[in-house]
mmCIF file of C-alpha atoms in Angstrom:
data_model
loop_
_atom_site.group_PDB
_atom_site.id
_atom_site.type_symbol
_atom_site.label_atom_id
_atom_site.label_comp_id
_atom_site.label_asym_id
_atom_site.label_seq_id
_atom_site.Cartn_x
_atom_site.Cartn_y
_atom_site.Cartn_z
ATOM 1 C CA MET A 1 0.000 0.000 0.000
ATOM 2 C CA GLY A 2 2.996 2.304 0.418
ATOM 3 C CA ASN A 3 3.160 2.897 -3.347
ATOM 4 C CA ILE A 4 -0.458 4.075 -3.635
ATOM 5 C CA LYS A 5 -0.939 7.790 -4.101
ATOM 6 C CA ASN A 6 -3.038 8.921 -1.150
ATOM 7 C CA VAL A 7 -2.335 12.661 -0.909
ATOM 8 C CA PHE A 8 -3.586 15.032 -3.602
ATOM 9 C CA SER A 9 -3.224 18.711 -4.389
ATOM 10 C CA ILE A 10 -6.248 20.829 -5.271
ATOM 11 C CA ARG A 11 -5.011 20.763 -8.870
ATOM 12 C CA ASP A 12 -5.116 16.944 -8.752
ATOM 13 C CA LEU A 13 -8.727 17.125 -7.555
ATOM 14 C CA GLU A 14 -9.563 19.502 -10.395
ATOM 15 C CA ASN A 15 -8.020 17.160 -12.964
ATOM 16 C CA LEU A 16 -9.708 14.052 -11.575
ATOM 17 C CA SER A 17 -13.166 15.515 -10.963
ATOM 18 C CA GLY A 18 -13.477 18.106 -13.707
ATOM 19 C CA ILE A 19 -14.464 20.713 -11.093
ATOM 20 C CA LYS A 20 -12.365 23.886 -11.237
ATOM 21 C CA ALA A 21 -10.010 24.505 -8.314
ATOM 22 C CA HIS A 22 -11.696 27.868 -7.702
ATOM 23 C CA THR A 23 -15.091 26.136 -7.374
ATOM 24 C CA ILE A 24 -13.649 23.474 -5.063
ATOM 25 C CA ARG A 25 -12.298 26.224 -2.800
ATOM 26 C CA ILE A 26 -15.720 27.922 -2.726
ATOM 27 C CA TRP A 27 -17.503 24.636 -1.933
ATOM 28 C CA GLU A 28 -14.976 23.942 0.776
ATOM 29 C CA LYS A 29 -15.102 27.400 2.352
ATOM 30 C CA ARG A 30 -18.819 28.079 2.027
ATOM 31 C CA TYR A 31 -20.264 24.596 2.516
ATOM 32 C CA ASN A 32 -17.497 22.708 4.311
ATOM 33 C CA VAL A 33 -17.856 19.706 1.976
ATOM 34 C CA LEU A 34 -14.155 18.747 2.164
ATOM 35 C CA GLU A 35 -11.668 18.634 4.998
ATOM 36 C CA PRO A 36 -8.196 19.311 3.631
ATOM 37 C CA MET A 37 -4.954 19.020 5.491
ATOM 38 C CA ARG A 38 -2.621 22.010 5.485
ATOM 39 C CA THR A 39 1.123 22.181 5.081
ATOM 40 C CA GLU A 40 3.266 24.496 7.166
ATOM 41 C CA THR A 41 2.978 27.002 4.328
ATOM 42 C CA ASN A 42 -0.842 26.650 4.346
ATOM 43 C CA ILE A 43 -1.098 24.669 1.082
ATOM 44 C CA ARG A 44 -4.179 22.454 0.847
ATOM 45 C CA LEU A 45 -3.652 18.685 0.612
ATOM 46 C CA TYR A 46 -6.436 16.110 0.317
ATOM 47 C CA ASN A 47 -6.619 12.427 1.198
ATOM 48 C CA ILE A 48 -8.293 9.612 -0.747
ATOM 49 C CA GLU A 49 -11.541 10.022 1.240
ATOM 50 C CA ASN A 50 -11.734 13.657 0.131
ATOM 51 C CA LEU A 51 -11.251 12.602 -3.489
ATOM 52 C CA GLN A 52 -13.979 9.947 -3.291
ATOM 53 C CA ARG A 53 -16.347 12.406 -1.601
ATOM 54 C CA LEU A 54 -15.705 15.052 -4.266
ATOM 55 C CA LEU A 55 -16.346 12.553 -7.083
ATOM 56 C CA ASN A 56 -19.639 11.551 -5.434
ATOM 57 C CA ILE A 57 -20.657 15.167 -4.878
ATOM 58 C CA THR A 58 -19.824 15.927 -8.511
ATOM 59 C CA LEU A 59 -22.150 13.138 -9.665
ATOM 60 C CA LEU A 60 -25.004 14.396 -7.475
ATOM 61 C CA HIS A 61 -24.435 17.957 -8.678
ATOM 62 C CA GLN A 62 -24.567 16.775 -12.304
ATOM 63 C CA HIS A 63 -27.930 15.166 -11.563
ATOM 64 C CA GLY A 64 -29.563 18.316 -10.248
ATOM 65 C CA TYR A 65 -28.676 18.395 -6.552
ATOM 66 C CA LYS A 66 -27.647 21.847 -5.321
ATOM 67 C CA ILE A 67 -24.359 21.994 -3.457
ATOM 68 C CA SER A 68 -26.092 23.818 -0.586
ATOM 69 C CA LYS A 69 -28.411 20.826 -0.156
ATOM 70 C CA ILE A 70 -25.663 18.227 -0.578
ATOM 71 C CA SER A 71 -23.606 19.907 2.143
ATOM 72 C CA LYS A 72 -26.399 19.309 4.680
ATOM 73 C CA PHE A 73 -26.680 15.575 3.996
ATOM 74 C CA PRO A 74 -25.310 13.162 6.622
ATOM 75 C CA LYS A 75 -22.009 11.689 5.473
ATOM 76 C CA GLU A 76 -23.525 8.247 4.801
ATOM 77 C CA LYS A 77 -26.371 9.635 2.645
ATOM 78 C CA ILE A 78 -24.151 10.843 -0.222
ATOM 79 C CA PRO A 79 -22.873 7.392 -1.317
ATOM 80 C CA GLN A 80 -26.406 6.060 -0.816
ATOM 81 C CA LEU A 81 -27.836 8.628 -3.248
ATOM 82 C CA VAL A 82 -25.009 7.921 -5.685
ATOM 83 C CA ASN A 83 -25.900 4.220 -5.659
ATOM 84 C CA GLU A 84 -29.550 5.079 -6.291
ATOM 85 C CA ILE A 85 -28.610 7.221 -9.282
ATOM 86 C CA ILE A 86 -26.464 4.416 -10.670
ATOM 87 C CA SER A 87 -29.304 1.905 -10.208
ATOM 88 C CA ASN A 88 -32.119 4.118 -11.492
ATOM 89 C CA LYS A 89 -30.397 5.807 -14.406
ATOM 90 C CA SER A 90 -27.240 4.287 -15.790
ATOM 91 C CA ALA A 91 -24.101 2.764 -14.367
ATOM 92 C CA LYS A 92 -22.001 4.494 -17.025
ATOM 93 C CA HIS A 93 -22.615 7.886 -15.370
ATOM 94 C CA HIS A 94 -20.496 6.806 -12.429
ATOM 95 C CA ALA A 95 -18.255 4.262 -14.120
ATOM 96 C CA VAL A 96 -15.512 6.671 -15.210
ATOM 97 C CA SER A 97 -15.173 7.940 -11.630
ATOM 98 C CA SER A 98 -15.082 4.377 -10.304
ATOM 99 C CA PHE A 99 -12.449 3.392 -12.849
ATOM 100 C CA LYS A 100 -10.388 6.423 -11.828
ATOM 101 C CA MET A 101 -10.572 5.357 -8.189
ATOM 102 C CA ALA A 102 -9.589 1.825 -9.202
ATOM 103 C CA MET A 103 -6.598 3.269 -11.060
ATOM 104 C CA ILE A 104 -5.500 5.562 -8.241
ATOM 105 C CA ASN A 105 -5.665 2.719 -5.706
ATOM 106 C CA PHE A 106 -4.435 -0.028 -8.082
ATOM 107 C CA ASP A 107 -7.728 -1.721 -7.166
ATOM 108 C CA GLN A 108 -8.386 -4.560 -9.617
ATOM 109 C CA THR A 109 -11.523 -5.694 -7.761
ATOM 110 C CA LEU A 110 -13.197 -2.290 -8.084
ATOM 111 C CA PHE A 111 -12.379 -2.260 -11.795
ATOM 112 C CA MET A 112 -13.877 -5.718 -12.316
ATOM 113 C CA ASN A 113 -17.019 -4.991 -10.303
ATOM 114 C CA THR A 114 -17.599 -1.706 -12.140
ATOM 115 C CA PHE A 115 -17.132 -3.407 -15.501
ATOM 116 C CA ASP A 116 -19.523 -6.247 -14.618
ATOM 117 C CA THR A 117 -22.168 -3.719 -13.553
ATOM 118 C CA LEU A 118 -21.805 -1.864 -16.856
ATOM 119 C CA LEU A 119 -22.302 -5.055 -18.863
ATOM 120 C CA THR A 120 -25.691 -5.621 -17.210
ATOM 121 C CA GLU A 121 -26.884 -2.366 -18.823
ATOM 122 C CA ILE A 122 -25.045 -1.850 -22.105
ATOM 123 C CA SER A 123 -23.126 -3.870 -24.677
ATOM 124 C CA PHE A 124 -19.372 -4.257 -24.613
ATOM 125 C CA SER A 125 -19.099 -2.018 -27.697
ATOM 126 C CA ASP A 126 -20.986 0.712 -25.846
ATOM 127 C CA VAL A 127 -18.736 0.232 -22.807
ATOM 128 C CA PHE A 128 -15.732 0.870 -25.014
ATOM 129 C CA TYR A 129 -17.141 3.868 -26.897
ATOM 130 C CA GLU A 130 -18.986 5.540 -24.014
ATOM 131 C CA VAL A 131 -16.743 4.719 -21.043
ATOM 132 C CA PHE A 132 -13.327 3.307 -21.959
ATOM 133 C CA LEU A 133 -12.536 5.819 -24.733
ATOM 134 C CA PRO A 134 -13.368 8.900 -22.615
ATOM 135 C CA LEU A 135 -11.439 7.317 -19.741
ATOM 136 C CA VAL A 136 -8.343 6.650 -21.859
ATOM 137 C CA ASN A 137 -8.426 10.181 -23.304
ATOM 138 C CA GLU A 138 -8.692 11.622 -19.800
ATOM 139 C CA ILE A 139 -5.904 9.397 -18.491
ATOM 140 C CA GLY A 140 -3.587 10.846 -21.134
ATOM 141 C CA LEU A 141 -4.265 14.336 -19.791
ATOM 142 C CA LEU A 142 -3.892 13.206 -16.171
ATOM 143 C CA TRP A 143 -0.499 11.709 -17.002
ATOM 144 C CA GLN A 144 0.630 14.879 -18.772
ATOM 145 C CA THR A 145 -0.335 17.018 -15.762
ATOM 146 C CA ASP A 146 1.503 14.670 -13.386
ATOM 147 C CA THR A 147 -1.733 13.810 -11.537
ATOM 148 C CA ILE A 148 -1.024 10.119 -12.078
ATOM 149 C CA SER A 149 2.152 8.143 -12.715
ATOM 150 C CA PRO A 150 2.998 5.962 -15.736
ATOM 151 C CA ALA A 151 2.344 2.974 -13.449
ATOM 152 C CA HIS A 152 -1.280 4.076 -13.047
ATOM 153 C CA GLU A 153 -1.674 4.387 -16.811
ATOM 154 C CA HIS A 154 -0.153 0.965 -17.479
ATOM 155 C CA PHE A 155 -2.288 -0.642 -14.762
ATOM 156 C CA ILE A 156 -5.627 0.586 -16.106
ATOM 157 C CA SER A 157 -4.633 0.063 -19.762
ATOM 158 C CA HIS A 158 -3.718 -3.554 -19.037
ATOM 159 C CA LEU A 159 -7.116 -4.191 -17.419
ATOM 160 C CA ILE A 160 -8.933 -2.657 -20.393
ATOM 161 C CA LYS A 161 -6.890 -4.804 -22.781
ATOM 162 C CA GLN A 162 -7.692 -7.838 -20.652
ATOM 163 C CA LYS A 163 -11.413 -7.170 -21.063
ATOM 164 C CA ILE A 164 -11.092 -6.666 -24.814
ATOM 165 C CA LEU A 165 -9.261 -9.992 -25.078
ATOM 166 C CA SER A 166 -11.875 -11.734 -22.953
ATOM 167 C CA GLU A 167 -14.769 -10.428 -25.050
ATOM 168 C CA THR A 168 -12.863 -11.139 -28.280
ATOM 169 C CA GLU A 169 -12.322 -14.754 -27.261
ATOM 170 C CA LYS A 170 -16.085 -15.234 -26.973
ATOM 171 C CA LEU A 171 -16.498 -14.128 -30.596
ATOM 172 C CA GLN A 172 -13.630 -16.288 -31.815
ATOM 173 C CA MET A 173 -15.538 -19.356 -30.687
ATOM 174 C CA LYS A 174 -18.329 -18.588 -33.164
ATOM 175 C CA ALA A 175 -18.432 -19.479 -36.857
ATOM 176 C CA HIS A 176 -17.805 -16.713 -39.426
ATOM 177 C CA TYR A 177 -20.741 -15.944 -41.705
ATOM 178 C CA ASN A 178 -19.071 -13.246 -43.844
ATOM 179 C CA GLU A 179 -16.554 -15.280 -45.837
ATOM 180 C CA ASN A 180 -16.004 -12.867 -48.710
ATOM 181 C CA ARG A 181 -13.114 -10.970 -47.057
ATOM 182 C CA VAL A 182 -10.317 -11.543 -44.530
ATOM 183 C CA PHE A 183 -8.985 -8.764 -42.311
ATOM 184 C CA VAL A 184 -5.325 -8.726 -41.266
ATOM 185 C CA LEU A 185 -4.626 -6.401 -38.334
ATOM 186 C CA TYR A 186 -1.186 -5.264 -37.229
ATOM 187 C CA LEU A 187 0.903 -2.387 -35.872
ATOM 188 C CA PRO A 188 3.941 -1.113 -37.834
ATOM 189 C CA GLU A 189 7.484 -1.461 -36.551
ATOM 190 C CA ASN A 190 8.176 0.529 -33.363
ATOM 191 C CA GLU A 191 4.444 1.165 -32.818
ATOM 192 C CA ILE A 192 3.311 -0.157 -29.428
ATOM 193 C CA HIS A 193 -0.105 1.490 -28.857
ATOM 194 C CA GLU A 194 -2.243 -1.596 -29.323
ATOM 195 C CA LEU A 195 -5.498 -0.952 -27.462
ATOM 196 C CA GLY A 196 -7.360 0.648 -30.374
ATOM 197 C CA LEU A 197 -6.364 -2.079 -32.827
ATOM 198 C CA MET A 198 -7.476 -4.756 -30.366
ATOM 199 C CA PHE A 199 -10.932 -3.215 -30.223
ATOM 200 C CA VAL A 200 -11.095 -2.910 -34.023
ATOM 201 C CA ASN A 201 -10.388 -6.647 -34.117
ATOM 202 C CA TYR A 202 -13.299 -7.226 -31.719
ATOM 203 C CA GLU A 203 -15.680 -5.116 -33.807
ATOM 204 C CA ILE A 204 -14.783 -6.860 -37.072
ATOM 205 C CA LEU A 205 -15.285 -10.270 -35.472
ATOM 206 C CA ASN A 206 -18.599 -9.012 -34.123
ATOM 207 C CA LYS A 207 -19.627 -8.327 -37.732
ATOM 208 C CA GLY A 208 -18.980 -11.978 -38.562
ATOM 209 C CA TYR A 209 -15.729 -11.625 -40.511
ATOM 210 C CA LYS A 210 -12.551 -13.645 -40.162
ATOM 211 C CA THR A 211 -9.620 -11.727 -38.704
ATOM 212 C CA ILE A 212 -5.925 -12.495 -38.444
ATOM 213 C CA TYR A 213 -4.398 -10.476 -35.622
ATOM 214 C CA LEU A 214 -0.629 -10.132 -35.904
ATOM 215 C CA GLY A 215 -0.046 -7.664 -33.060
ATOM 216 C CA SER A 216 2.627 -5.003 -32.700
ATOM 217 C CA ASN A 217 5.979 -4.248 -34.341
ATOM 218 C CA ILE A 218 5.298 -6.035 -37.649
ATOM 219 C CA PRO A 219 7.696 -5.443 -40.603
ATOM 220 C CA ILE A 220 6.072 -5.052 -44.015
ATOM 221 C CA PHE A 221 7.712 -8.191 -45.417
ATOM 222 C CA CYS A 222 5.768 -10.300 -42.894
ATOM 223 C CA LEU A 223 2.521 -9.292 -44.588
ATOM 224 C CA LYS A 224 3.574 -11.007 -47.820
ATOM 225 C CA ASP A 225 3.129 -14.449 -46.239
ATOM 226 C CA LEU A 226 -0.627 -13.923 -45.890
ATOM 227 C CA LYS A 227 -1.038 -13.594 -49.670
ATOM 228 C CA ARG A 228 -0.103 -17.256 -50.095
ATOM 229 C CA TYR A 229 -3.062 -18.321 -47.954
ATOM 230 C CA PHE A 230 -5.863 -15.829 -48.576
ATOM 231 C CA ASP A 231 -7.500 -13.731 -51.276
ATOM 232 C CA ASN A 232 -9.532 -10.556 -50.710
ATOM 233 C CA ILE A 233 -7.411 -9.304 -47.818
ATOM 234 C CA THR A 234 -7.966 -5.980 -46.104
ATOM 235 C CA TYR A 235 -4.883 -4.963 -44.137
ATOM 236 C CA ILE A 236 -5.615 -2.682 -41.180
ATOM 237 C CA SER A 237 -2.972 -0.761 -39.255
ATOM 238 C CA TYR A 238 -3.308 1.632 -36.308
ATOM 239 C CA MET A 239 -0.657 4.353 -36.485
ATOM 240 C CA THR A 240 -0.403 6.446 -33.326
ATOM 241 C CA VAL A 241 3.276 7.461 -33.440
ATOM 242 C CA GLU A 242 4.799 5.358 -36.228
ATOM 243 C CA PRO A 243 5.502 5.803 -39.082
ATOM 244 C CA THR A 244 6.273 9.469 -38.468
ATOM 245 C CA LYS A 245 4.707 12.322 -40.419
ATOM 246 C CA ASP A 246 7.733 12.486 -42.711
ATOM 247 C CA GLU A 247 7.842 8.729 -43.314
ATOM 248 C CA ILE A 248 4.220 7.708 -43.594
ATOM 249 C CA ASN A 249 3.640 8.300 -47.306
ATOM 250 C CA SER A 250 6.772 6.351 -48.208
ATOM 251 C CA TYR A 251 5.509 3.587 -45.943
ATOM 252 C CA VAL A 252 2.126 3.505 -47.682
ATOM 253 C CA ASN A 253 3.860 3.492 -51.079
ATOM 254 C CA GLU A 254 5.781 0.391 -50.021
ATOM 255 C CA ILE A 255 2.535 -1.265 -48.930
ATOM 256 C CA GLU A 256 0.986 -0.470 -52.314
ATOM 257 C CA GLN A 257 3.916 -1.760 -54.342
ATOM 258 C CA ASP A 258 4.937 -4.830 -52.351
ATOM 259 C CA ILE A 259 1.744 -6.052 -50.663
ATOM 260 C CA LEU A 260 -1.453 -4.972 -52.396
ATOM 261 C CA ASP A 261 -2.866 -6.657 -55.485
ATOM 262 C CA GLU A 262 -6.145 -6.420 -57.382
ATOM 263 C CA THR A 263 -8.122 -8.079 -54.560
ATOM 264 C CA SER A 264 -6.607 -6.384 -51.503
ATOM 265 C CA GLU A 265 -6.907 -3.058 -49.665
ATOM 266 C CA PHE A 266 -5.129 -1.122 -46.921
ATOM 267 C CA TRP A 267 -7.017 0.749 -44.184
ATOM 268 C CA ALA A 268 -5.239 3.103 -41.800
ATOM 269 C CA LEU A 269 -6.313 4.485 -38.425
ATOM 270 C CA GLY A 270 -4.626 6.546 -35.754
ATOM 271 C CA ARG A 271 -3.148 10.011 -35.360
ATOM 272 C CA MET A 272 -0.447 9.557 -38.024
ATOM 273 C CA SER A 273 -2.935 8.424 -40.670
ATOM 274 C CA GLN A 274 -4.093 12.037 -41.101
ATOM 275 C CA PHE A 275 -0.797 12.714 -42.886
ATOM 276 C CA ILE A 276 -1.465 10.149 -45.625
ATOM 277 C CA GLU A 277 -1.952 12.097 -48.852
ATOM 278 C CA ALA A 278 -4.919 10.529 -50.624
ATOM 279 C CA SER A 279 -4.012 12.108 -53.973
ATOM 280 C CA SER A 280 -0.633 10.343 -53.920
ATOM 281 C CA HIS A 281 -2.101 6.853 -53.518
ATOM 282 C CA SER A 282 -4.577 4.549 -55.196
ATOM 283 C CA LYS A 283 -8.191 4.023 -54.162
ATOM 284 C CA LYS A 284 -7.063 0.845 -52.406
ATOM 285 C CA ILE A 285 -5.819 3.052 -49.570
ATOM 286 C CA SER A 286 -8.428 4.295 -47.077
ATOM 287 C CA THR A 287 -8.011 6.319 -43.903
ATOM 288 C CA PHE A 288 -10.423 6.657 -40.980
ATOM 289 C CA ASN A 289 -10.541 9.294 -38.258
ATOM 290 C CA GLN A 290 -12.338 7.062 -35.767
ATOM 291 C CA ILE A 291 -12.911 3.381 -35.078
ATOM 292 C CA LYS A 292 -16.659 3.848 -35.490
ATOM 293 C CA GLY A 293 -16.179 5.175 -39.003
ATOM 294 C CA LEU A 294 -14.183 2.103 -39.970
ATOM 295 C CA VAL A 295 -16.763 -0.240 -38.444
ATOM 296 C CA ASP A 296 -19.597 1.534 -40.287
ATOM 297 C CA ASN A 297 -17.686 0.932 -43.519
ATOM 298 C CA LEU A 298 -17.721 -2.865 -43.099
#
């Protein structure tokens, strides 16, 4: 437990809750909703209980409760009302906060319980689009502002990947009913951001197609082997940092010349794909801004 972050600055609370530091100070001073510690130089510091309470108060406030009313509730009533909101409306409203708490505390059980609750209400695809994607985007900002450590980011990312793999395995046990095309998914050399590609694999399987998932750090020459076994291949790559902006069009040219034939295509996703110049390549090359756009194109 010694490695768990349990003391937070007011800026940390702002980043984790979405409530401005100025507003937190007002709530604290006027309504006494938090009980910070003070350093010798009078700087506010908050413990994990303060963070949990603020996240709960934020949820109630978002659902119409005035802060003046919340401040008068007995301490035990706030989590009770939060649970009622989750039960009566939607678990996803509170899920991002719960996942954040799981991340901060390296609490695998809380993550699993929150995920299981979500799946009773919405599909796994909706969990990814409506909860995991906003969470991952927010985690990137929290890491950049030093609110969380790289260990926190790796911990929560691994659990999300674990759930994608688990749900993907269920689909892999089913027969494919769309046999007219095979999808080969991979990350280029030196590209390690795999989470998005893993979910694309899940979505394509969910549409009934056969996929061949090669994983990360795949050289172009490895793709040639697939041509000996399959026709009508669509190669899909997720390019977050590699190839670089200066290299990506040369990379796509190599794909066109060495890999594609009259029955195959190449689809690109990820931040770097925006630098692919459509006018410089054939119609066999397609780029997508979002996973949903690619899935809608199936």
